[in-house]
Amino acid sequence: MITILRAAVCAALFLFQGVQYAAAQDVALTSRDGKIELSGTLLGFDGVFYRIETEYGELTIDGTGVDCAGPGCPNLENFVAELWLSGSATMGKILMPALIDAFATRNGYHATRQDEDENRFTFVLVDQKSNKTIARFMFRASNTDEGFADLLADEADIVMSLREMRPDERQRAREAGLGDMTGLNRSRVLALDAVVPVVSASNPVRGISPLMLAQVFAGKITNWNVLGGPDAPIDLHLPDDSSGLAQAIADQVLRPSGLELSKAVTRHPFPADLAKAVAKDPFAIGITSYAERRNMAILTLTGTCGFSLDVSRRAIKTEDYPLTAPMFLYFPARRLPQAAREFLAFTRSPTAQIVIRRAGFVDQTPEEIPVEDQGNRFTNAITVAGADITLEELQRMTATLKPMARLSTSFRFEAGSARLDAQSRSNVQQLARALEVGQYDARRLLFVGFSDGDGAADANREIALRRAEAVRRAVITAAVTVNLERVVLDVDAFGEAMPMACDDSAWGRQANRRVEVWVR
């Protein structure tokens, strides 16, 4: 009885989902001695715990201490875990099926796909030895907006999103009892992508500055001759405005410039439609994801200082390319069935990272990049060095970093904030796990802070050093079981000495404010 009462008190901390939402039915849970009974509508069962809606509110009960009666009671002997996923079609139709197939293969399951319609389908996992159904993963692959709407309506366990959750959505989730969706265990970056400007291969233009890109899609620049192309009007193409990708484009391309999107934009419900329209029109420009670039030409991001930023898998992983677009999974504060928890754990594994890469997306496996493979970074540092960056400081930076390799794991901050951005928060967890398993034992990791060029060089270096120290602390805090006697974690900073982009735009300054990790 005490156990049941405690479970009721702690109901807000553990919420569960295990049965199909449309099948919620009445149940009565009775303690083994028959002295306490709770009745209500079964909202979920994860194989151990019941989640029911009662006259006292939503409660969670440990199934080992009660008997269940009523039409909603699950089959305890042949329990089948059920998980509802809703949101991004790109993730739901391409990435998640590949991961589920790999997860099933690793665990000795057979995965069968059952299609309901174009956007709704189910993966059924069957144990090959016992021939028992283990789990059903049910998908609604539409767009990010609908994914969050389903979550708030208690019609999804996991949201697949191509953007971060909006503040108003987080507030509504908190009010709905779903917990703080910004917490470490409420979301994760599954894979990485980027927002890229694309044109037809027959278009002679091959570069554009981030500001001009924003001006083009705001309707401020309407002719290709302004961009060095032919005297012809520019046709604009974007994904459907309800997609997370379109919202990420608005956040990363238009919002930093304070511009509004032109009304003369052709929207496309599917990336393939956008690619087809742009590829056949020499006067078209579109913005899409790196994974959906297909046979279009990607424009290089340029700047007035002579720096250019080309997109690549490595540049996305390091966030050296400024328009990155992490792919998120969001889940509320409820306990998922064991099969679902095992699948989520699998998505962080080295095997899953290979699957992500083969599916055309960018994985999060840390890579060591030797100095000789880092392009013209040191040359650029010398080229743009001003009066504030002394030869002595450049020599110190070169002497410090040249014997080391740069990890692809970088850390950047939200605009105007000391808070790490979403990809960097995920990187903290990734690096912490690597430290915990001893991946860098007997090695030295150096957290190196860099800044933009606004302000005095000494002040910028001090700010960069504080950021490096903050990242180091965050990683140590996350690496609960790491043995700090087996690895050296140091910090240093070189301020504005090695810019990645021009400081003439918000995009460039954002790219320059970073903490890199170097290893020896």
XYZ file of C-alpha atoms in Angstrom:
520
model
C 0.000 0.000 0.000
C 2.792 2.383 0.901
C 4.429 1.571 -2.404
C 1.241 2.453 -4.263
C 0.797 5.709 -2.386
C 4.408 6.646 -3.025
C 3.888 5.902 -6.685
C 0.934 8.246 -6.743
C 2.928 11.025 -5.081
C 5.781 10.553 -7.553
C 3.512 10.368 -10.581
C 4.726 13.691 -11.914
C 8.259 12.334 -12.082
C 7.581 9.166 -14.064
C 5.129 9.190 -16.962
C 4.861 6.238 -19.274
C 3.564 5.185 -22.643
C 3.163 1.674 -23.917
C -0.276 1.184 -25.445
C -1.831 2.726 -28.503
C -3.395 6.065 -27.652
C -6.649 5.381 -29.438
C -7.108 2.192 -27.376
C -7.135 3.854 -23.938
C -9.783 2.059 -21.808
C -10.983 1.772 -18.227
C -9.001 -0.263 -15.705
C -9.059 -0.926 -11.974
C -5.776 -1.502 -10.123
C -6.073 -3.300 -6.803
C -3.331 -3.868 -4.237
C -2.445 -7.491 -3.539
C -4.204 -7.409 -0.157
C -7.315 -5.839 -1.706
C -7.312 -2.825 0.600
C -6.618 -0.140 -2.001
C -8.155 0.240 -5.447
C -7.560 2.897 -8.086
C -9.708 3.099 -11.175
C -9.410 5.230 -14.265
C -8.419 5.293 -17.918
C -5.257 3.452 -18.862
C -2.944 5.918 -20.608
C 0.092 3.716 -20.887
C 1.925 0.580 -19.780
C 5.646 0.035 -20.315
C 5.787 -3.588 -19.244
C 6.172 -2.782 -15.541
C 4.391 0.488 -14.711
C 0.806 1.561 -15.384
C -0.035 5.164 -16.197
C -3.691 5.971 -15.558
C -5.917 9.032 -15.526
C -7.912 9.059 -12.274
C -10.098 11.450 -10.339
C -6.883 12.458 -8.527
C -5.104 13.276 -11.763
C -2.585 11.311 -13.775
C -0.908 8.624 -11.625
C 1.793 6.043 -12.202
C 1.621 2.691 -10.422
C 4.207 -0.069 -10.087
C 2.571 -3.113 -11.684
C 4.386 -5.574 -9.415
C 2.218 -4.508 -6.474
C -1.238 -4.557 -8.055
C -3.705 -6.673 -9.995
C -5.357 -5.175 -13.073
C -9.002 -5.681 -14.021
C -11.007 -4.165 -16.843
C -11.079 -4.004 -20.651
C -7.937 -1.868 -20.830
C -5.620 -4.268 -19.002
C -2.603 -5.268 -21.091
C -1.477 -8.828 -21.749
C 1.306 -9.284 -19.220
C 2.587 -12.556 -20.656
C 2.908 -11.344 -24.239
C 3.502 -7.657 -23.709
C 4.396 -5.762 -26.892
C 6.119 -2.425 -26.476
C 4.532 0.343 -28.541
C 6.170 3.631 -29.404
C 4.630 6.512 -31.329
C 6.938 8.821 -33.268
C 5.761 11.941 -35.061
C 7.346 14.827 -36.939
C 9.879 15.366 -39.708
C 9.299 13.336 -42.864
C 13.019 13.462 -43.672
C 13.840 11.773 -40.388
C 10.807 9.505 -40.328
C 11.050 8.201 -43.861
C 14.806 8.000 -44.343
C 16.907 8.063 -41.188
C 14.773 6.319 -38.569
C 13.919 3.256 -40.725
C 17.630 2.736 -41.407
C 18.376 2.903 -37.667
C 15.505 0.560 -36.775
C 16.712 -2.024 -39.318
C 20.229 -1.878 -37.859
C 18.899 -2.078 -34.282
C 16.784 -5.112 -35.186
C 19.704 -6.882 -36.857
C 21.980 -6.319 -33.868
C 19.416 -7.722 -31.427
C 18.283 -10.740 -33.429
C 14.930 -9.242 -34.426
C 13.200 -9.251 -37.782
C 11.812 -5.831 -38.750
C 8.747 -5.651 -40.985
C 7.299 -2.417 -42.295
C 3.516 -2.044 -42.553
C 2.265 1.001 -44.489
C -1.048 2.615 -43.594
C -0.788 5.563 -45.986
C 1.914 7.841 -47.392
C 2.824 9.318 -44.001
C 1.774 6.608 -41.541
C 3.581 3.312 -41.158
C 4.613 0.825 -38.478
C 7.746 -1.218 -37.914
C 7.033 -4.526 -36.200
C 10.002 -6.170 -34.459
C 9.786 -9.945 -34.027
C 12.309 -12.037 -32.097
C 13.738 -14.525 -34.591
C 14.273 -17.237 -31.963
C 10.909 -17.159 -30.160
C 8.892 -15.685 -33.052
C 7.288 -13.323 -30.528
C 6.489 -9.732 -31.379
C 8.739 -7.513 -29.272
C 7.759 -3.997 -30.276
C 5.804 -1.829 -32.651
C 7.280 1.533 -33.669
C 4.465 3.588 -35.168
C 5.306 6.595 -37.320
C 3.496 9.686 -38.442
C 6.033 11.303 -40.784
C 4.719 14.724 -41.778
C 6.477 17.827 -40.433
C 7.990 19.236 -37.268
C 4.977 21.415 -36.383
C 2.641 18.422 -36.397
C 5.135 16.429 -34.380
C 5.108 18.944 -31.527
C 1.316 19.255 -31.797
C 1.001 15.481 -31.396
C 3.319 15.557 -28.390
C 1.288 18.263 -26.674
C -1.929 16.343 -27.450
C -0.445 13.193 -25.833
C -0.472 11.456 -29.218
C 3.280 10.939 -29.574
C 6.091 9.613 -27.420
C 8.918 11.076 -29.495
C 9.081 14.078 -31.799
C 11.400 14.046 -34.808
C 12.412 17.649 -35.390
C 14.629 19.605 -37.779
C 14.682 22.578 -35.416
C 14.857 23.358 -31.732
C 11.643 23.477 -29.771
C 10.196 26.989 -29.652
C 9.880 28.811 -26.276
C 6.074 28.817 -26.524
C 6.082 25.080 -27.261
C 8.342 24.430 -24.264
C 6.007 26.461 -22.057
C 2.927 24.544 -23.249
C 4.760 21.249 -22.721
C 5.607 22.243 -19.154
C 1.980 23.239 -18.518
C 0.842 19.887 -19.914
C 3.003 18.051 -17.383
C 5.610 16.884 -19.897
C 8.536 18.316 -17.939
C 11.284 20.702 -18.914
C 11.941 19.879 -22.555
C 15.272 21.706 -22.438
C 16.664 19.185 -19.949
C 19.470 16.769 -20.831
C 17.160 13.762 -20.834
C 14.341 15.409 -22.756
C 16.064 15.848 -26.105
C 19.083 14.721 -28.042
C 20.738 15.451 -31.354
C 20.357 12.329 -33.462
C 22.351 13.456 -36.498
C 23.650 16.581 -38.165
C 22.690 18.410 -41.336
C 23.049 21.914 -42.728
C 21.080 24.586 -44.557
C 22.587 25.177 -48.014
C 21.785 27.601 -50.863
C 21.466 25.734 -54.161
C 21.185 26.629 -57.842
C 21.030 24.802 -61.152
C 24.312 23.372 -62.406
C 23.884 25.635 -65.459
C 23.841 28.785 -63.301
C 27.263 30.552 -63.459
C 27.007 31.970 -59.911
C 28.949 29.860 -57.414
C 29.155 32.039 -54.293
C 26.995 34.329 -52.190
C 27.437 36.124 -48.878
C 25.047 35.251 -46.044
C 23.711 38.827 -46.064
C 23.042 38.761 -49.804
C 21.369 35.368 -49.416
C 19.023 36.887 -46.852
C 18.394 39.896 -49.100
C 17.572 37.625 -52.039
C 14.943 35.699 -50.078
C 13.590 38.924 -48.583
C 13.033 40.283 -52.088
C 15.630 43.046 -51.696
C 17.789 41.565 -54.478
C 15.716 40.369 -57.423
C 18.145 40.118 -60.356
C 21.058 37.739 -60.867
C 23.282 40.522 -62.218
C 23.651 41.864 -58.669
C 25.271 38.549 -57.765
C 27.531 38.459 -60.804
C 25.156 36.407 -62.925
C 23.046 37.118 -66.021
C 20.508 39.927 -66.333
C 17.540 37.792 -65.285
C 15.013 37.737 -62.438
C 15.658 35.408 -59.520
C 13.082 32.683 -58.828
C 12.868 31.679 -55.147
C 12.210 28.156 -53.829
C 11.864 26.928 -50.228
C 10.470 23.907 -48.353
C 6.909 24.003 -47.065
C 6.601 26.561 -44.257
C 5.369 23.954 -41.753
C 8.562 21.931 -42.050
C 11.284 22.220 -39.464
C 13.803 22.852 -42.242
C 11.898 25.919 -43.449
C 11.741 27.232 -39.887
C 15.464 26.599 -39.431
C 16.080 28.577 -42.626
C 14.079 31.494 -41.281
C 15.989 31.339 -37.979
C 19.451 31.096 -39.492
C 19.249 33.056 -42.738
C 16.645 35.796 -42.352
C 16.383 36.503 -38.641
C 20.053 37.528 -38.086
C 19.624 40.198 -40.764
C 16.274 41.437 -39.437
C 14.568 40.725 -42.769
C 11.202 39.206 -43.597
C 10.664 36.521 -46.211
C 9.438 37.640 -49.644
C 5.930 36.594 -50.645
C 7.218 35.624 -54.086
C 8.538 32.273 -52.851
C 7.468 28.955 -54.309
C 6.993 26.373 -51.555
C 7.529 22.639 -51.986
C 6.079 19.929 -49.721
C 8.954 17.523 -50.376
C 12.718 18.087 -50.830
C 12.667 16.122 -54.083
C 10.158 18.581 -55.547
C 12.377 21.538 -54.641
C 15.432 19.846 -56.124
C 13.639 19.096 -59.363
C 12.348 22.663 -59.727
C 15.730 24.284 -59.060
C 17.780 21.842 -61.127
C 15.812 22.522 -64.312
C 15.624 26.332 -63.917
C 18.907 28.244 -64.526
C 17.410 31.346 -62.880
C 16.194 29.620 -59.705
C 17.738 29.609 -56.242
C 16.619 27.446 -53.370
C 17.588 26.628 -49.825
C 17.482 23.014 -48.744
C 19.355 20.588 -46.521
C 22.832 19.253 -47.262
C 21.432 15.707 -47.271
C 18.934 16.686 -49.985
C 21.372 18.519 -52.275
C 20.929 15.905 -55.021
C 22.118 17.139 -58.433
C 22.074 20.848 -57.620
C 25.116 23.116 -57.201
C 25.751 24.375 -53.667
C 26.788 28.018 -53.379
C 29.879 28.850 -51.329
C 29.301 31.352 -48.510
C 31.603 34.323 -49.099
C 32.634 37.454 -47.190
C 34.221 40.833 -47.827
C 37.453 39.838 -46.059
C 38.203 37.179 -48.658
C 37.260 34.145 -46.545
C 34.879 31.597 -48.011
C 33.017 28.745 -46.338
C 32.275 25.575 -48.276
C 29.933 23.005 -46.830
C 31.227 19.481 -46.250
C 30.586 16.630 -43.863
C 33.572 17.659 -41.744
C 32.651 21.376 -41.792
C 29.150 20.513 -40.574
C 30.483 18.286 -37.804
C 32.901 20.960 -36.560
C 30.302 23.727 -37.106
C 32.901 25.583 -39.179
C 30.075 25.906 -41.701
C 27.779 28.396 -39.946
C 24.339 27.232 -41.134
C 24.227 23.877 -39.379
C 20.895 22.145 -38.747
C 20.934 19.451 -36.044
C 18.263 16.764 -36.228
C 16.529 16.345 -32.868
C 14.581 13.741 -30.978
C 12.371 15.163 -28.203
C 10.657 13.023 -25.578
C 8.689 14.039 -22.472
C 9.266 13.113 -18.845
C 7.750 9.666 -19.093
C 9.320 6.238 -18.902
C 9.399 4.532 -22.286
C 9.150 0.746 -22.759
C 12.401 -1.157 -22.472
C 12.633 -1.849 -26.214
C 12.287 1.876 -26.887
C 14.940 2.730 -24.294
C 17.288 0.174 -25.839
C 16.704 1.661 -29.288
C 17.463 5.181 -28.063
C 20.670 3.919 -26.438
C 21.578 2.239 -29.729
C 21.291 5.543 -31.625
C 24.392 6.794 -29.754
C 26.473 3.721 -30.599
C 29.331 3.565 -33.142
C 27.195 1.244 -35.286
C 24.403 3.821 -35.399
C 26.860 6.538 -36.417
C 27.863 4.429 -39.416
C 24.196 3.975 -40.348
C 23.624 7.733 -40.083
C 26.559 8.409 -42.392
C 25.421 5.813 -44.938
C 21.941 7.334 -44.943
C 23.435 10.581 -46.228
C 23.508 12.549 -42.981
C 26.401 13.693 -40.814
C 27.249 11.529 -37.816
C 28.677 12.690 -34.487
C 31.660 10.344 -34.197
C 34.656 12.457 -33.111
C 37.416 12.607 -35.700
C 41.006 13.684 -35.200
C 42.059 16.181 -37.880
C 45.838 16.595 -38.326
C 47.144 20.118 -38.832
C 48.068 19.369 -42.453
C 44.427 18.471 -43.206
C 43.002 21.723 -41.864
C 43.373 23.814 -44.989
C 44.602 27.388 -44.762
C 43.626 28.098 -41.164
C 47.108 29.095 -40.007
C 47.783 30.988 -43.243
C 44.519 32.883 -42.823
C 45.477 33.726 -39.242
C 48.654 35.392 -40.487
C 46.861 37.127 -43.379
C 44.232 38.866 -41.238
C 46.416 39.558 -38.198
C 46.224 43.211 -37.224
C 48.044 45.442 -34.801
C 46.369 43.750 -31.834
C 47.583 40.256 -32.760
C 51.325 40.160 -32.238
C 53.817 37.922 -33.972
C 54.615 36.480 -30.560
C 50.990 35.406 -30.067
C 50.817 33.819 -33.527
C 54.031 31.943 -32.803
C 52.656 30.774 -29.450
C 49.476 29.519 -31.121
C 51.423 27.693 -33.829
C 53.843 26.122 -31.352
C 50.957 24.998 -29.117
C 48.675 23.520 -31.772
C 50.995 22.209 -34.476
C 52.056 19.047 -32.536
C 48.377 18.251 -31.844
C 45.308 17.197 -33.841
C 41.988 18.971 -33.743
C 38.920 16.982 -32.733
C 35.846 17.475 -34.895
C 33.983 18.055 -31.623
C 33.604 21.837 -31.295
C 31.535 24.070 -29.057
C 29.666 27.209 -30.021
C 27.262 29.463 -28.192
C 23.792 30.762 -28.899
C 23.742 34.260 -30.360
C 24.112 36.879 -27.607
C 24.296 34.197 -24.928
C 26.773 32.281 -22.790
C 24.631 29.147 -23.306
C 25.984 26.445 -25.589
C 23.948 25.867 -28.735
C 22.053 22.616 -29.274
C 24.755 20.795 -31.206
C 27.360 21.793 -28.616
C 25.215 20.585 -25.721
C 25.043 17.230 -27.485
C 28.813 17.366 -28.000
C 29.295 17.751 -24.242
C 27.518 14.441 -23.703
C 29.363 12.715 -26.550
C 32.786 13.797 -25.284
C 31.851 12.944 -21.694
C 30.883 9.392 -22.697
C 34.170 9.007 -24.589
C 36.108 10.102 -21.500
C 34.143 7.717 -19.285
C 35.024 4.674 -21.403
C 38.688 5.650 -21.443
C 38.918 6.618 -25.105
C 41.401 9.396 -24.292
C 43.260 7.769 -21.413
C 46.968 8.739 -21.271
C 46.328 11.624 -23.633
C 46.047 15.395 -23.300
C 42.920 17.272 -24.370
C 43.230 21.026 -24.756
C 40.078 23.170 -24.797
C 41.008 26.198 -26.906
C 38.895 29.358 -26.922
C 38.563 31.687 -29.910
C 36.560 34.909 -30.349
C 35.389 37.319 -33.005
C 37.335 40.491 -33.681
C 34.991 42.992 -32.038
C 36.678 44.845 -29.193
C 40.192 44.786 -27.801
C 42.318 41.711 -28.420
C 43.250 41.219 -24.742
C 39.617 41.356 -23.674
C 38.615 38.944 -26.440
C 41.265 36.472 -25.360
C 40.040 36.672 -21.759
C 36.454 36.032 -22.870
C 37.595 33.105 -25.019
C 39.534 31.641 -22.101
C 36.475 31.830 -19.815
C 34.411 30.044 -22.459
C 37.027 27.312 -22.767
C 37.009 26.859 -18.994
C 33.194 26.727 -18.991
C 33.166 23.980 -21.620
C 35.817 22.008 -19.734
C 33.721 22.208 -16.548
C 30.585 21.127 -18.414
C 32.335 18.082 -19.868
C 33.813 17.063 -16.496
C 30.415 17.468 -14.830
C 28.772 15.278 -17.482
C 31.520 12.640 -17.318
C 30.444 11.304 -13.939
C 32.643 8.196 -13.876
C 35.745 9.565 -15.621
C 39.087 8.980 -13.902
C 40.752 12.388 -14.195
C 44.095 10.876 -13.224
C 44.201 9.060 -16.565
C 43.627 12.030 -18.852
C 44.861 15.627 -18.912
C 42.228 18.304 -19.573
C 43.753 21.744 -20.088
C 42.524 25.104 -21.373
C 44.057 27.875 -23.460
C 42.792 30.713 -25.632
C 43.958 32.711 -28.635
C 41.030 35.111 -28.939
C 40.636 36.539 -32.408
C 43.909 35.083 -33.711
C 42.373 32.388 -35.960
C 39.096 33.560 -37.523
C 37.009 31.086 -39.521
C 34.927 33.721 -41.295
C 34.670 37.455 -41.844
C 33.577 39.557 -38.876
C 31.407 41.743 -41.127
C 28.239 39.757 -40.424
C 26.447 38.096 -37.527
C 27.026 34.745 -39.244
C 30.772 35.299 -39.431
C 31.082 36.473 -35.846
C 29.058 33.484 -34.695
C 31.408 31.127 -36.550
C 34.447 32.781 -34.950
C 33.172 32.517 -31.352
C 34.002 28.928 -30.521
C 35.866 26.464 -28.318
C 37.833 23.804 -30.148
C 39.252 20.602 -28.677
C 42.800 19.605 -29.571
C 44.356 16.275 -28.608
C 47.825 14.827 -28.310
